[in-house]
Amino acid sequence: AQKVTQAQTEISVVEKEDVTLDCVYETRDTTYYLFWYKQPPSGELVFLIRRNSFDEQNEISGRYSWNFQKSTSSFNFTITASQVVDSAVYFCALRDRDDKIIFGKGTRLHILP
Amino acid sequence: KAGVTQTPRYLIKTRGQQVTLSCSPISGHRSVSWYQQTPGQGLQFLFEYFSETQRNKGNFPGRFSGRQFSNSRSEMNVSTLELGDSALYLCASSHGRLAEKETRYFGPGTRLLVL
């Protein structure tokens, strides 16, 4: 079965600290896509990154970086030098062979000033 | 380019009533999918429409239905509302080509409260 697990339900860090959000997925598909979305208090899901299963290269975008490891079925997200504006709920998601998006339960991140 | 728009943003209904939510996708996008978000169940896929046809469906009862118009706008209908239908309903649009670089872009959601 397809499944996405975000074991951390809630994390609090002090501003400027680095924080890593974990994501572990399960799928039988050999071709799949992984996503991270950010949901601020306004409710809208904001797309952050898409990664396909054939591309294990890690990616960095400003203060954000993603570590994709097929061997451990993980797709972790790190925010460097966190800021208060990073406070949100972050969702990891998997697109299955039927093109449905399966979301994890989300990690609520609090960045304390 | 305008993003995904959803109307209304907030809605209060009573049990037994029905409700219709609307979603306008990003210009040029032909696929619209709907998700329900609740604190207990998280984000769950409802259904997806492409070119006026339902292409995918989640595990929701028949009270939940949808449709898509020729201009790609989509509506979602919930009949005989139950308290448990209180949720944030999110709509997402994409090109719909099922291609490698497919990404869904979400709207701000409609927050439905059933009393």
PDB file of C-alpha atoms in Angstrom:
ATOM      1  CA  ALA A   1       0.000   0.000   0.000  1.00  0.00           C
ATOM      2  CA  GLN A   2       1.048   3.562  -0.586  1.00  0.00           C
ATOM      3  CA  LYS A   3       1.771   5.459   2.578  1.00  0.00           C
ATOM      4  CA  VAL A   4       3.534   8.582   3.782  1.00  0.00           C
ATOM      5  CA  THR A   5       4.658   8.889   7.384  1.00  0.00           C
ATOM      6  CA  GLN A   6       5.671  12.096   9.058  1.00  0.00           C
ATOM      7  CA  ALA A   7       6.535  10.954  12.534  1.00  0.00           C
ATOM      8  CA  GLN A   8       7.030  14.444  13.943  1.00  0.00           C
ATOM      9  CA  THR A   9       3.614  15.919  14.636  1.00  0.00           C
ATOM     10  CA  GLU A  10       4.946  19.145  16.093  1.00  0.00           C
ATOM     11  CA  ILE A  11       8.378  20.769  16.356  1.00  0.00           C
ATOM     12  CA  SER A  12       9.458  23.989  18.051  1.00  0.00           C
ATOM     13  CA  VAL A  13      12.822  25.611  17.490  1.00  0.00           C
ATOM     14  CA  VAL A  14      14.275  28.988  18.230  1.00  0.00           C
ATOM     15  CA  GLU A  15      14.789  31.333  15.316  1.00  0.00           C
ATOM     16  CA  LYS A  16      18.062  30.864  13.400  1.00  0.00           C
ATOM     17  CA  GLU A  17      18.323  27.218  14.374  1.00  0.00           C
ATOM     18  CA  ASP A  18      18.348  24.552  11.695  1.00  0.00           C
ATOM     19  CA  VAL A  19      15.477  22.095  11.639  1.00  0.00           C
ATOM     20  CA  THR A  20      14.864  18.869   9.724  1.00  0.00           C
ATOM     21  CA  LEU A  21      11.430  17.500   8.964  1.00  0.00           C
ATOM     22  CA  ASP A  22      11.308  13.765   8.375  1.00  0.00           C
ATOM     23  CA  CYS A  23       9.315  11.945   5.739  1.00  0.00           C
ATOM     24  CA  VAL A  24       9.238   8.209   5.121  1.00  0.00           C
ATOM     25  CA  TYR A  25       7.198   6.710   2.316  1.00  0.00           C
ATOM     26  CA  GLU A  26       6.017   3.298   1.166  1.00  0.00           C
ATOM     27  CA  THR A  27       5.243   2.367  -2.392  1.00  0.00           C
ATOM     28  CA  ARG A  28       5.467  -0.634  -4.682  1.00  0.00           C
ATOM     29  CA  ASP A  29       5.809   1.550  -7.742  1.00  0.00           C
ATOM     30  CA  THR A  30       9.222   1.924  -9.350  1.00  0.00           C
ATOM     31  CA  THR A  31       8.266   5.300 -10.744  1.00  0.00           C
ATOM     32  CA  TYR A  32       6.816   7.767  -8.314  1.00  0.00           C
ATOM     33  CA  TYR A  33       6.972  11.385  -7.320  1.00  0.00           C
ATOM     34  CA  LEU A  34       7.470  12.994  -3.953  1.00  0.00           C
ATOM     35  CA  PHE A  35       6.420  16.466  -2.923  1.00  0.00           C
ATOM     36  CA  TRP A  36       6.682  18.881  -0.056  1.00  0.00           C
ATOM     37  CA  TYR A  37       3.995  21.477   0.565  1.00  0.00           C
ATOM     38  CA  LYS A  38       3.804  24.262   3.124  1.00  0.00           C
ATOM     39  CA  GLN A  39       0.493  25.262   4.686  1.00  0.00           C
ATOM     40  CA  PRO A  40       0.601  28.636   6.464  1.00  0.00           C
ATOM     41  CA  PRO A  41      -2.252  29.707   8.766  1.00  0.00           C
ATOM     42  CA  SER A  42      -4.162  31.062   5.760  1.00  0.00           C
ATOM     43  CA  GLY A  43      -4.797  27.453   4.714  1.00  0.00           C
ATOM     44  CA  GLU A  44      -3.474  27.434   1.173  1.00  0.00           C
ATOM     45  CA  LEU A  45      -1.044  24.653   0.350  1.00  0.00           C
ATOM     46  CA  VAL A  46       2.093  26.110  -1.176  1.00  0.00           C
ATOM     47  CA  PHE A  47       4.147  23.857  -3.434  1.00  0.00           C
ATOM     48  CA  LEU A  48       7.815  23.668  -2.396  1.00  0.00           C
ATOM     49  CA  ILE A  49       9.431  20.855  -4.339  1.00  0.00           C
ATOM     50  CA  ARG A  50       8.809  17.827  -6.547  1.00  0.00           C
ATOM     51  CA  ARG A  51      11.239  14.946  -6.879  1.00  0.00           C
ATOM     52  CA  ASN A  52      10.923  11.894  -9.109  1.00  0.00           C
ATOM     53  CA  SER A  53      12.126   8.474  -8.074  1.00  0.00           C
ATOM     54  CA  PHE A  54      14.958   8.401 -10.612  1.00  0.00           C
ATOM     55  CA  ASP A  55      16.606  11.548  -9.395  1.00  0.00           C
ATOM     56  CA  GLU A  56      18.347  11.050  -6.081  1.00  0.00           C
ATOM     57  CA  GLN A  57      20.312  14.233  -6.300  1.00  0.00           C
ATOM     58  CA  ASN A  58      19.795  16.418  -3.269  1.00  0.00           C
ATOM     59  CA  GLU A  59      18.459  19.864  -3.879  1.00  0.00           C
ATOM     60  CA  ILE A  60      19.065  23.200  -2.243  1.00  0.00           C
ATOM     61  CA  SER A  61      16.922  26.277  -2.681  1.00  0.00           C
ATOM     62  CA  GLY A  62      18.040  29.148  -0.527  1.00  0.00           C
ATOM     63  CA  ARG A  63      17.583  28.115   3.088  1.00  0.00           C
ATOM     64  CA  TYR A  64      15.684  24.980   2.083  1.00  0.00           C
ATOM     65  CA  SER A  65      17.282  21.660   1.229  1.00  0.00           C
ATOM     66  CA  TRP A  66      15.964  18.192   0.582  1.00  0.00           C
ATOM     67  CA  ASN A  67      17.628  14.839   1.109  1.00  0.00           C
ATOM     68  CA  PHE A  68      16.126  12.011  -0.940  1.00  0.00           C
ATOM     69  CA  GLN A  69      17.359   8.503  -0.110  1.00  0.00           C
ATOM     70  CA  LYS A  70      15.700   5.592  -1.894  1.00  0.00           C
ATOM     71  CA  SER A  71      17.582   3.065   0.220  1.00  0.00           C
ATOM     72  CA  THR A  72      15.713   4.216   3.320  1.00  0.00           C
ATOM     73  CA  SER A  73      12.576   5.474   1.498  1.00  0.00           C
ATOM     74  CA  SER A  74      13.039   8.886   3.006  1.00  0.00           C
ATOM     75  CA  PHE A  75      12.663  12.400   1.682  1.00  0.00           C
ATOM     76  CA  ASN A  76      13.688  14.758   4.466  1.00  0.00           C
ATOM     77  CA  PHE A  77      13.419  18.522   4.413  1.00  0.00           C
ATOM     78  CA  THR A  78      15.842  20.856   6.177  1.00  0.00           C
ATOM     79  CA  ILE A  79      15.394  24.539   6.861  1.00  0.00           C
ATOM     80  CA  THR A  80      18.645  26.311   7.643  1.00  0.00           C
ATOM     81  CA  ALA A  81      18.714  29.429   9.808  1.00  0.00           C
ATOM     82  CA  SER A  82      14.976  29.222  10.438  1.00  0.00           C
ATOM     83  CA  GLN A  83      12.828  32.339  10.529  1.00  0.00           C
ATOM     84  CA  VAL A  84       9.501  33.082  12.188  1.00  0.00           C
ATOM     85  CA  VAL A  85       7.866  33.182   8.731  1.00  0.00           C
ATOM     86  CA  ASP A  86       8.734  29.516   8.328  1.00  0.00           C
ATOM     87  CA  SER A  87       6.130  28.659  10.964  1.00  0.00           C
ATOM     88  CA  ALA A  88       3.538  26.503   9.231  1.00  0.00           C
ATOM     89  CA  VAL A  89       2.387  22.951   8.743  1.00  0.00           C
ATOM     90  CA  TYR A  90       4.543  21.064   6.281  1.00  0.00           C
ATOM     91  CA  PHE A  91       3.231  18.113   4.297  1.00  0.00           C
ATOM     92  CA  CYS A  92       5.160  15.441   2.507  1.00  0.00           C
ATOM     93  CA  ALA A  93       3.247  13.724  -0.295  1.00  0.00           C
ATOM     94  CA  LEU A  94       3.569  10.817  -2.710  1.00  0.00           C
ATOM     95  CA  ARG A  95       1.986  10.588  -6.131  1.00  0.00           C
ATOM     96  CA  ASP A  96       1.035   7.020  -6.872  1.00  0.00           C
ATOM     97  CA  ARG A  97       0.619   5.164 -10.148  1.00  0.00           C
ATOM     98  CA  ASP A  98      -3.037   6.187 -10.305  1.00  0.00           C
ATOM     99  CA  ASP A  99      -1.966   9.811 -10.073  1.00  0.00           C
ATOM    100  CA  LYS A 100      -3.522  10.276  -6.655  1.00  0.00           C
ATOM    101  CA  ILE A 101      -1.601  12.361  -4.165  1.00  0.00           C
ATOM    102  CA  ILE A 102      -1.211  10.717  -0.780  1.00  0.00           C
ATOM    103  CA  PHE A 103      -0.320  13.110   1.992  1.00  0.00           C
ATOM    104  CA  GLY A 104       1.386  12.531   5.288  1.00  0.00           C
ATOM    105  CA  LYS A 105      -0.308  13.837   8.426  1.00  0.00           C
ATOM    106  CA  GLY A 106       1.892  16.905   8.410  1.00  0.00           C
ATOM    107  CA  THR A 107       4.422  18.405  10.811  1.00  0.00           C
ATOM    108  CA  ARG A 108       3.496  21.619  12.582  1.00  0.00           C
ATOM    109  CA  LEU A 109       6.594  23.771  12.846  1.00  0.00           C
ATOM    110  CA  HIS A 110       6.850  26.607  15.347  1.00  0.00           C
ATOM    111  CA  ILE A 111       9.736  29.019  14.989  1.00  0.00           C
ATOM    112  CA  LEU A 112      10.097  30.949  18.223  1.00  0.00           C
ATOM    113  CA  PRO A 113      11.508  34.480  18.121  1.00  0.00           C
TER     114      PRO A 113
ATOM    115  CA  LYS B   1      -1.056  34.537 -13.809  1.00  0.00           C
ATOM    116  CA  ALA B   2      -3.936  34.191 -11.363  1.00  0.00           C
ATOM    117  CA  GLY B   3      -3.816  31.248  -8.984  1.00  0.00           C
ATOM    118  CA  VAL B   4      -6.499  28.765  -8.098  1.00  0.00           C
ATOM    119  CA  THR B   5      -9.587  30.456  -6.711  1.00  0.00           C
ATOM    120  CA  GLN B   6     -12.232  28.889  -4.520  1.00  0.00           C
ATOM    121  CA  THR B   7     -15.592  30.226  -3.491  1.00  0.00           C
ATOM    122  CA  PRO B   8     -16.943  30.704  -0.979  1.00  0.00           C
ATOM    123  CA  ARG B   9     -14.077  30.881   1.486  1.00  0.00           C
ATOM    124  CA  TYR B  10     -16.268  30.172   4.502  1.00  0.00           C
ATOM    125  CA  LEU B  11     -19.596  28.455   4.828  1.00  0.00           C
ATOM    126  CA  ILE B  12     -21.878  27.463   7.689  1.00  0.00           C
ATOM    127  CA  LYS B  13     -24.584  24.885   7.106  1.00  0.00           C
ATOM    128  CA  THR B  14     -26.798  22.674   9.228  1.00  0.00           C
ATOM    129  CA  ARG B  15     -27.094  18.912   9.204  1.00  0.00           C
ATOM    130  CA  GLY B  16     -29.160  17.555   6.357  1.00  0.00           C
ATOM    131  CA  GLN B  17     -28.556  20.494   4.060  1.00  0.00           C
ATOM    132  CA  GLN B  18     -26.545  20.334   0.881  1.00  0.00           C
ATOM    133  CA  VAL B  19     -23.680  22.519  -0.228  1.00  0.00           C
ATOM    134  CA  THR B  20     -21.906  23.370  -3.474  1.00  0.00           C
ATOM    135  CA  LEU B  21     -18.325  24.568  -3.571  1.00  0.00           C
ATOM    136  CA  SER B  22     -16.664  26.101  -6.602  1.00  0.00           C
ATOM    137  CA  CYS B  23     -13.118  26.011  -7.910  1.00  0.00           C
ATOM    138  CA  SER B  24     -11.555  27.907 -10.807  1.00  0.00           C
ATOM    139  CA  PRO B  25      -8.210  26.465 -11.880  1.00  0.00           C
ATOM    140  CA  ILE B  26      -5.166  28.300 -13.124  1.00  0.00           C
ATOM    141  CA  SER B  27      -5.642  29.438 -16.696  1.00  0.00           C
ATOM    142  CA  GLY B  28      -4.621  26.657 -19.070  1.00  0.00           C
ATOM    143  CA  HIS B  29      -4.974  23.911 -16.486  1.00  0.00           C
ATOM    144  CA  ARG B  30      -7.470  21.224 -17.388  1.00  0.00           C
ATOM    145  CA  SER B  31      -7.328  19.030 -14.303  1.00  0.00           C
ATOM    146  CA  VAL B  32      -8.999  19.838 -11.018  1.00  0.00           C
ATOM    147  CA  SER B  33      -8.782  17.659  -7.946  1.00  0.00           C
ATOM    148  CA  TRP B  34     -10.477  18.010  -4.586  1.00  0.00           C
ATOM    149  CA  TYR B  35      -9.239  17.187  -1.100  1.00  0.00           C
ATOM    150  CA  GLN B  36     -10.812  17.197   2.324  1.00  0.00           C
ATOM    151  CA  GLN B  37      -8.689  18.239   5.277  1.00  0.00           C
ATOM    152  CA  THR B  38      -9.736  17.480   8.849  1.00  0.00           C
ATOM    153  CA  PRO B  39      -7.688  17.420  12.061  1.00  0.00           C
ATOM    154  CA  GLY B  40      -8.353  13.728  12.537  1.00  0.00           C
ATOM    155  CA  GLN B  41      -7.946  12.327   9.037  1.00  0.00           C
ATOM    156  CA  GLY B  42      -5.562  14.858   7.539  1.00  0.00           C
ATOM    157  CA  LEU B  43      -5.664  15.498   3.814  1.00  0.00           C
ATOM    158  CA  GLN B  44      -7.739  13.004   1.883  1.00  0.00           C
ATOM    159  CA  PHE B  45      -8.299  12.797  -1.833  1.00  0.00           C
ATOM    160  CA  LEU B  46     -11.900  13.147  -2.975  1.00  0.00           C
ATOM    161  CA  PHE B  47     -11.833  13.074  -6.759  1.00  0.00           C
ATOM    162  CA  GLU B  48     -10.207  14.472  -9.855  1.00  0.00           C
ATOM    163  CA  TYR B  49     -11.695  15.807 -13.054  1.00  0.00           C
ATOM    164  CA  PHE B  50     -10.041  16.222 -16.402  1.00  0.00           C
ATOM    165  CA  SER B  51     -11.771  17.561 -19.496  1.00  0.00           C
ATOM    166  CA  GLU B  52     -15.191  17.300 -17.835  1.00  0.00           C
ATOM    167  CA  THR B  53     -14.691  13.627 -16.916  1.00  0.00           C
ATOM    168  CA  GLN B  54     -13.993  12.146 -13.531  1.00  0.00           C
ATOM    169  CA  ARG B  55     -10.587  10.538 -13.814  1.00  0.00           C
ATOM    170  CA  ASN B  56     -10.018   9.402 -10.264  1.00  0.00           C
ATOM    171  CA  LYS B  57     -12.021   8.924  -7.126  1.00  0.00           C
ATOM    172  CA  GLY B  58     -11.156   8.519  -3.457  1.00  0.00           C
ATOM    173  CA  ASN B  59     -12.997   6.549  -0.802  1.00  0.00           C
ATOM    174  CA  PHE B  60     -15.845   8.863   0.042  1.00  0.00           C
ATOM    175  CA  PRO B  61     -19.579   8.092   0.131  1.00  0.00           C
ATOM    176  CA  GLY B  62     -21.855   8.943  -2.751  1.00  0.00           C
ATOM    177  CA  ARG B  63     -23.020  12.068  -0.933  1.00  0.00           C
ATOM    178  CA  PHE B  64     -19.875  13.658  -2.277  1.00  0.00           C
ATOM    179  CA  SER B  65     -20.022  14.411  -5.977  1.00  0.00           C
ATOM    180  CA  GLY B  66     -18.480  16.777  -8.420  1.00  0.00           C
ATOM    181  CA  ARG B  67     -18.440  17.967 -11.955  1.00  0.00           C
ATOM    182  CA  GLN B  68     -16.310  19.978 -14.304  1.00  0.00           C
ATOM    183  CA  PHE B  69     -17.411  22.426 -16.924  1.00  0.00           C
ATOM    184  CA  SER B  70     -16.027  23.071 -20.377  1.00  0.00           C
ATOM    185  CA  ASN B  71     -14.034  26.046 -19.076  1.00  0.00           C
ATOM    186  CA  SER B  72     -12.360  23.667 -16.565  1.00  0.00           C
ATOM    187  CA  ARG B  73     -14.100  25.229 -13.568  1.00  0.00           C
ATOM    188  CA  SER B  74     -15.247  22.581 -11.134  1.00  0.00           C
ATOM    189  CA  GLU B  75     -17.919  22.270  -8.511  1.00  0.00           C
ATOM    190  CA  MET B  76     -18.132  19.898  -5.610  1.00  0.00           C
ATOM    191  CA  ASN B  77     -21.441  19.012  -4.004  1.00  0.00           C
ATOM    192  CA  VAL B  78     -22.125  17.404  -0.657  1.00  0.00           C
ATOM    193  CA  SER B  79     -25.682  16.330   0.023  1.00  0.00           C
ATOM    194  CA  THR B  80     -27.299  15.493   3.362  1.00  0.00           C
ATOM    195  CA  LEU B  81     -24.540  17.123   5.344  1.00  0.00           C
ATOM    196  CA  GLU B  82     -23.253  15.463   8.491  1.00  0.00           C
ATOM    197  CA  LEU B  83     -21.319  16.995  11.367  1.00  0.00           C
ATOM    198  CA  GLY B  84     -18.248  15.066  10.259  1.00  0.00           C
ATOM    199  CA  ASP B  85     -18.236  16.874   6.931  1.00  0.00           C
ATOM    200  CA  SER B  86     -16.925  19.974   8.683  1.00  0.00           C
ATOM    201  CA  ALA B  87     -13.539  20.468   7.093  1.00  0.00           C
ATOM    202  CA  LEU B  88     -11.327  22.565   4.886  1.00  0.00           C
ATOM    203  CA  TYR B  89     -11.980  21.612   1.268  1.00  0.00           C
ATOM    204  CA  LEU B  90      -9.035  22.233  -0.973  1.00  0.00           C
ATOM    205  CA  CYS B  91      -9.032  22.328  -4.717  1.00  0.00           C
ATOM    206  CA  ALA B  92      -5.904  21.827  -6.804  1.00  0.00           C
ATOM    207  CA  SER B  93      -5.279  22.367 -10.464  1.00  0.00           C
ATOM    208  CA  SER B  94      -2.716  20.997 -12.867  1.00  0.00           C
ATOM    209  CA  HIS B  95      -2.198  20.718 -16.597  1.00  0.00           C
ATOM    210  CA  GLY B  96      -3.555  17.190 -16.435  1.00  0.00           C
ATOM    211  CA  ARG B  97      -1.144  15.609 -18.857  1.00  0.00           C
ATOM    212  CA  LEU B  98      -0.017  12.987 -16.322  1.00  0.00           C
ATOM    213  CA  ALA B  99       3.437  13.956 -17.473  1.00  0.00           C
ATOM    214  CA  GLU B 100       6.641  13.739 -15.570  1.00  0.00           C
ATOM    215  CA  LYS B 101       6.647  17.317 -14.432  1.00  0.00           C
ATOM    216  CA  GLU B 102       3.073  17.372 -13.228  1.00  0.00           C
ATOM    217  CA  THR B 103       2.522  19.439 -10.101  1.00  0.00           C
ATOM    218  CA  ARG B 104      -0.715  20.351  -8.433  1.00  0.00           C
ATOM    219  CA  TYR B 105      -1.256  23.927  -7.297  1.00  0.00           C
ATOM    220  CA  PHE B 106      -3.714  24.467  -4.496  1.00  0.00           C
ATOM    221  CA  GLY B 107      -6.302  27.105  -3.826  1.00  0.00           C
ATOM    222  CA  PRO B 108      -6.951  28.774  -0.442  1.00  0.00           C
ATOM    223  CA  GLY B 109      -9.729  26.333   0.400  1.00  0.00           C
ATOM    224  CA  THR B 110     -13.322  26.571   1.554  1.00  0.00           C
ATOM    225  CA  ARG B 111     -13.836  26.128   5.249  1.00  0.00           C
ATOM    226  CA  LEU B 112     -17.155  24.375   5.859  1.00  0.00           C
ATOM    227  CA  LEU B 113     -18.745  24.184   9.264  1.00  0.00           C
ATOM    228  CA  VAL B 114     -21.750  21.914   9.729  1.00  0.00           C
ATOM    229  CA  LEU B 115     -23.877  22.598  12.810  1.00  0.00           C
TER     230      LEU B 115
END
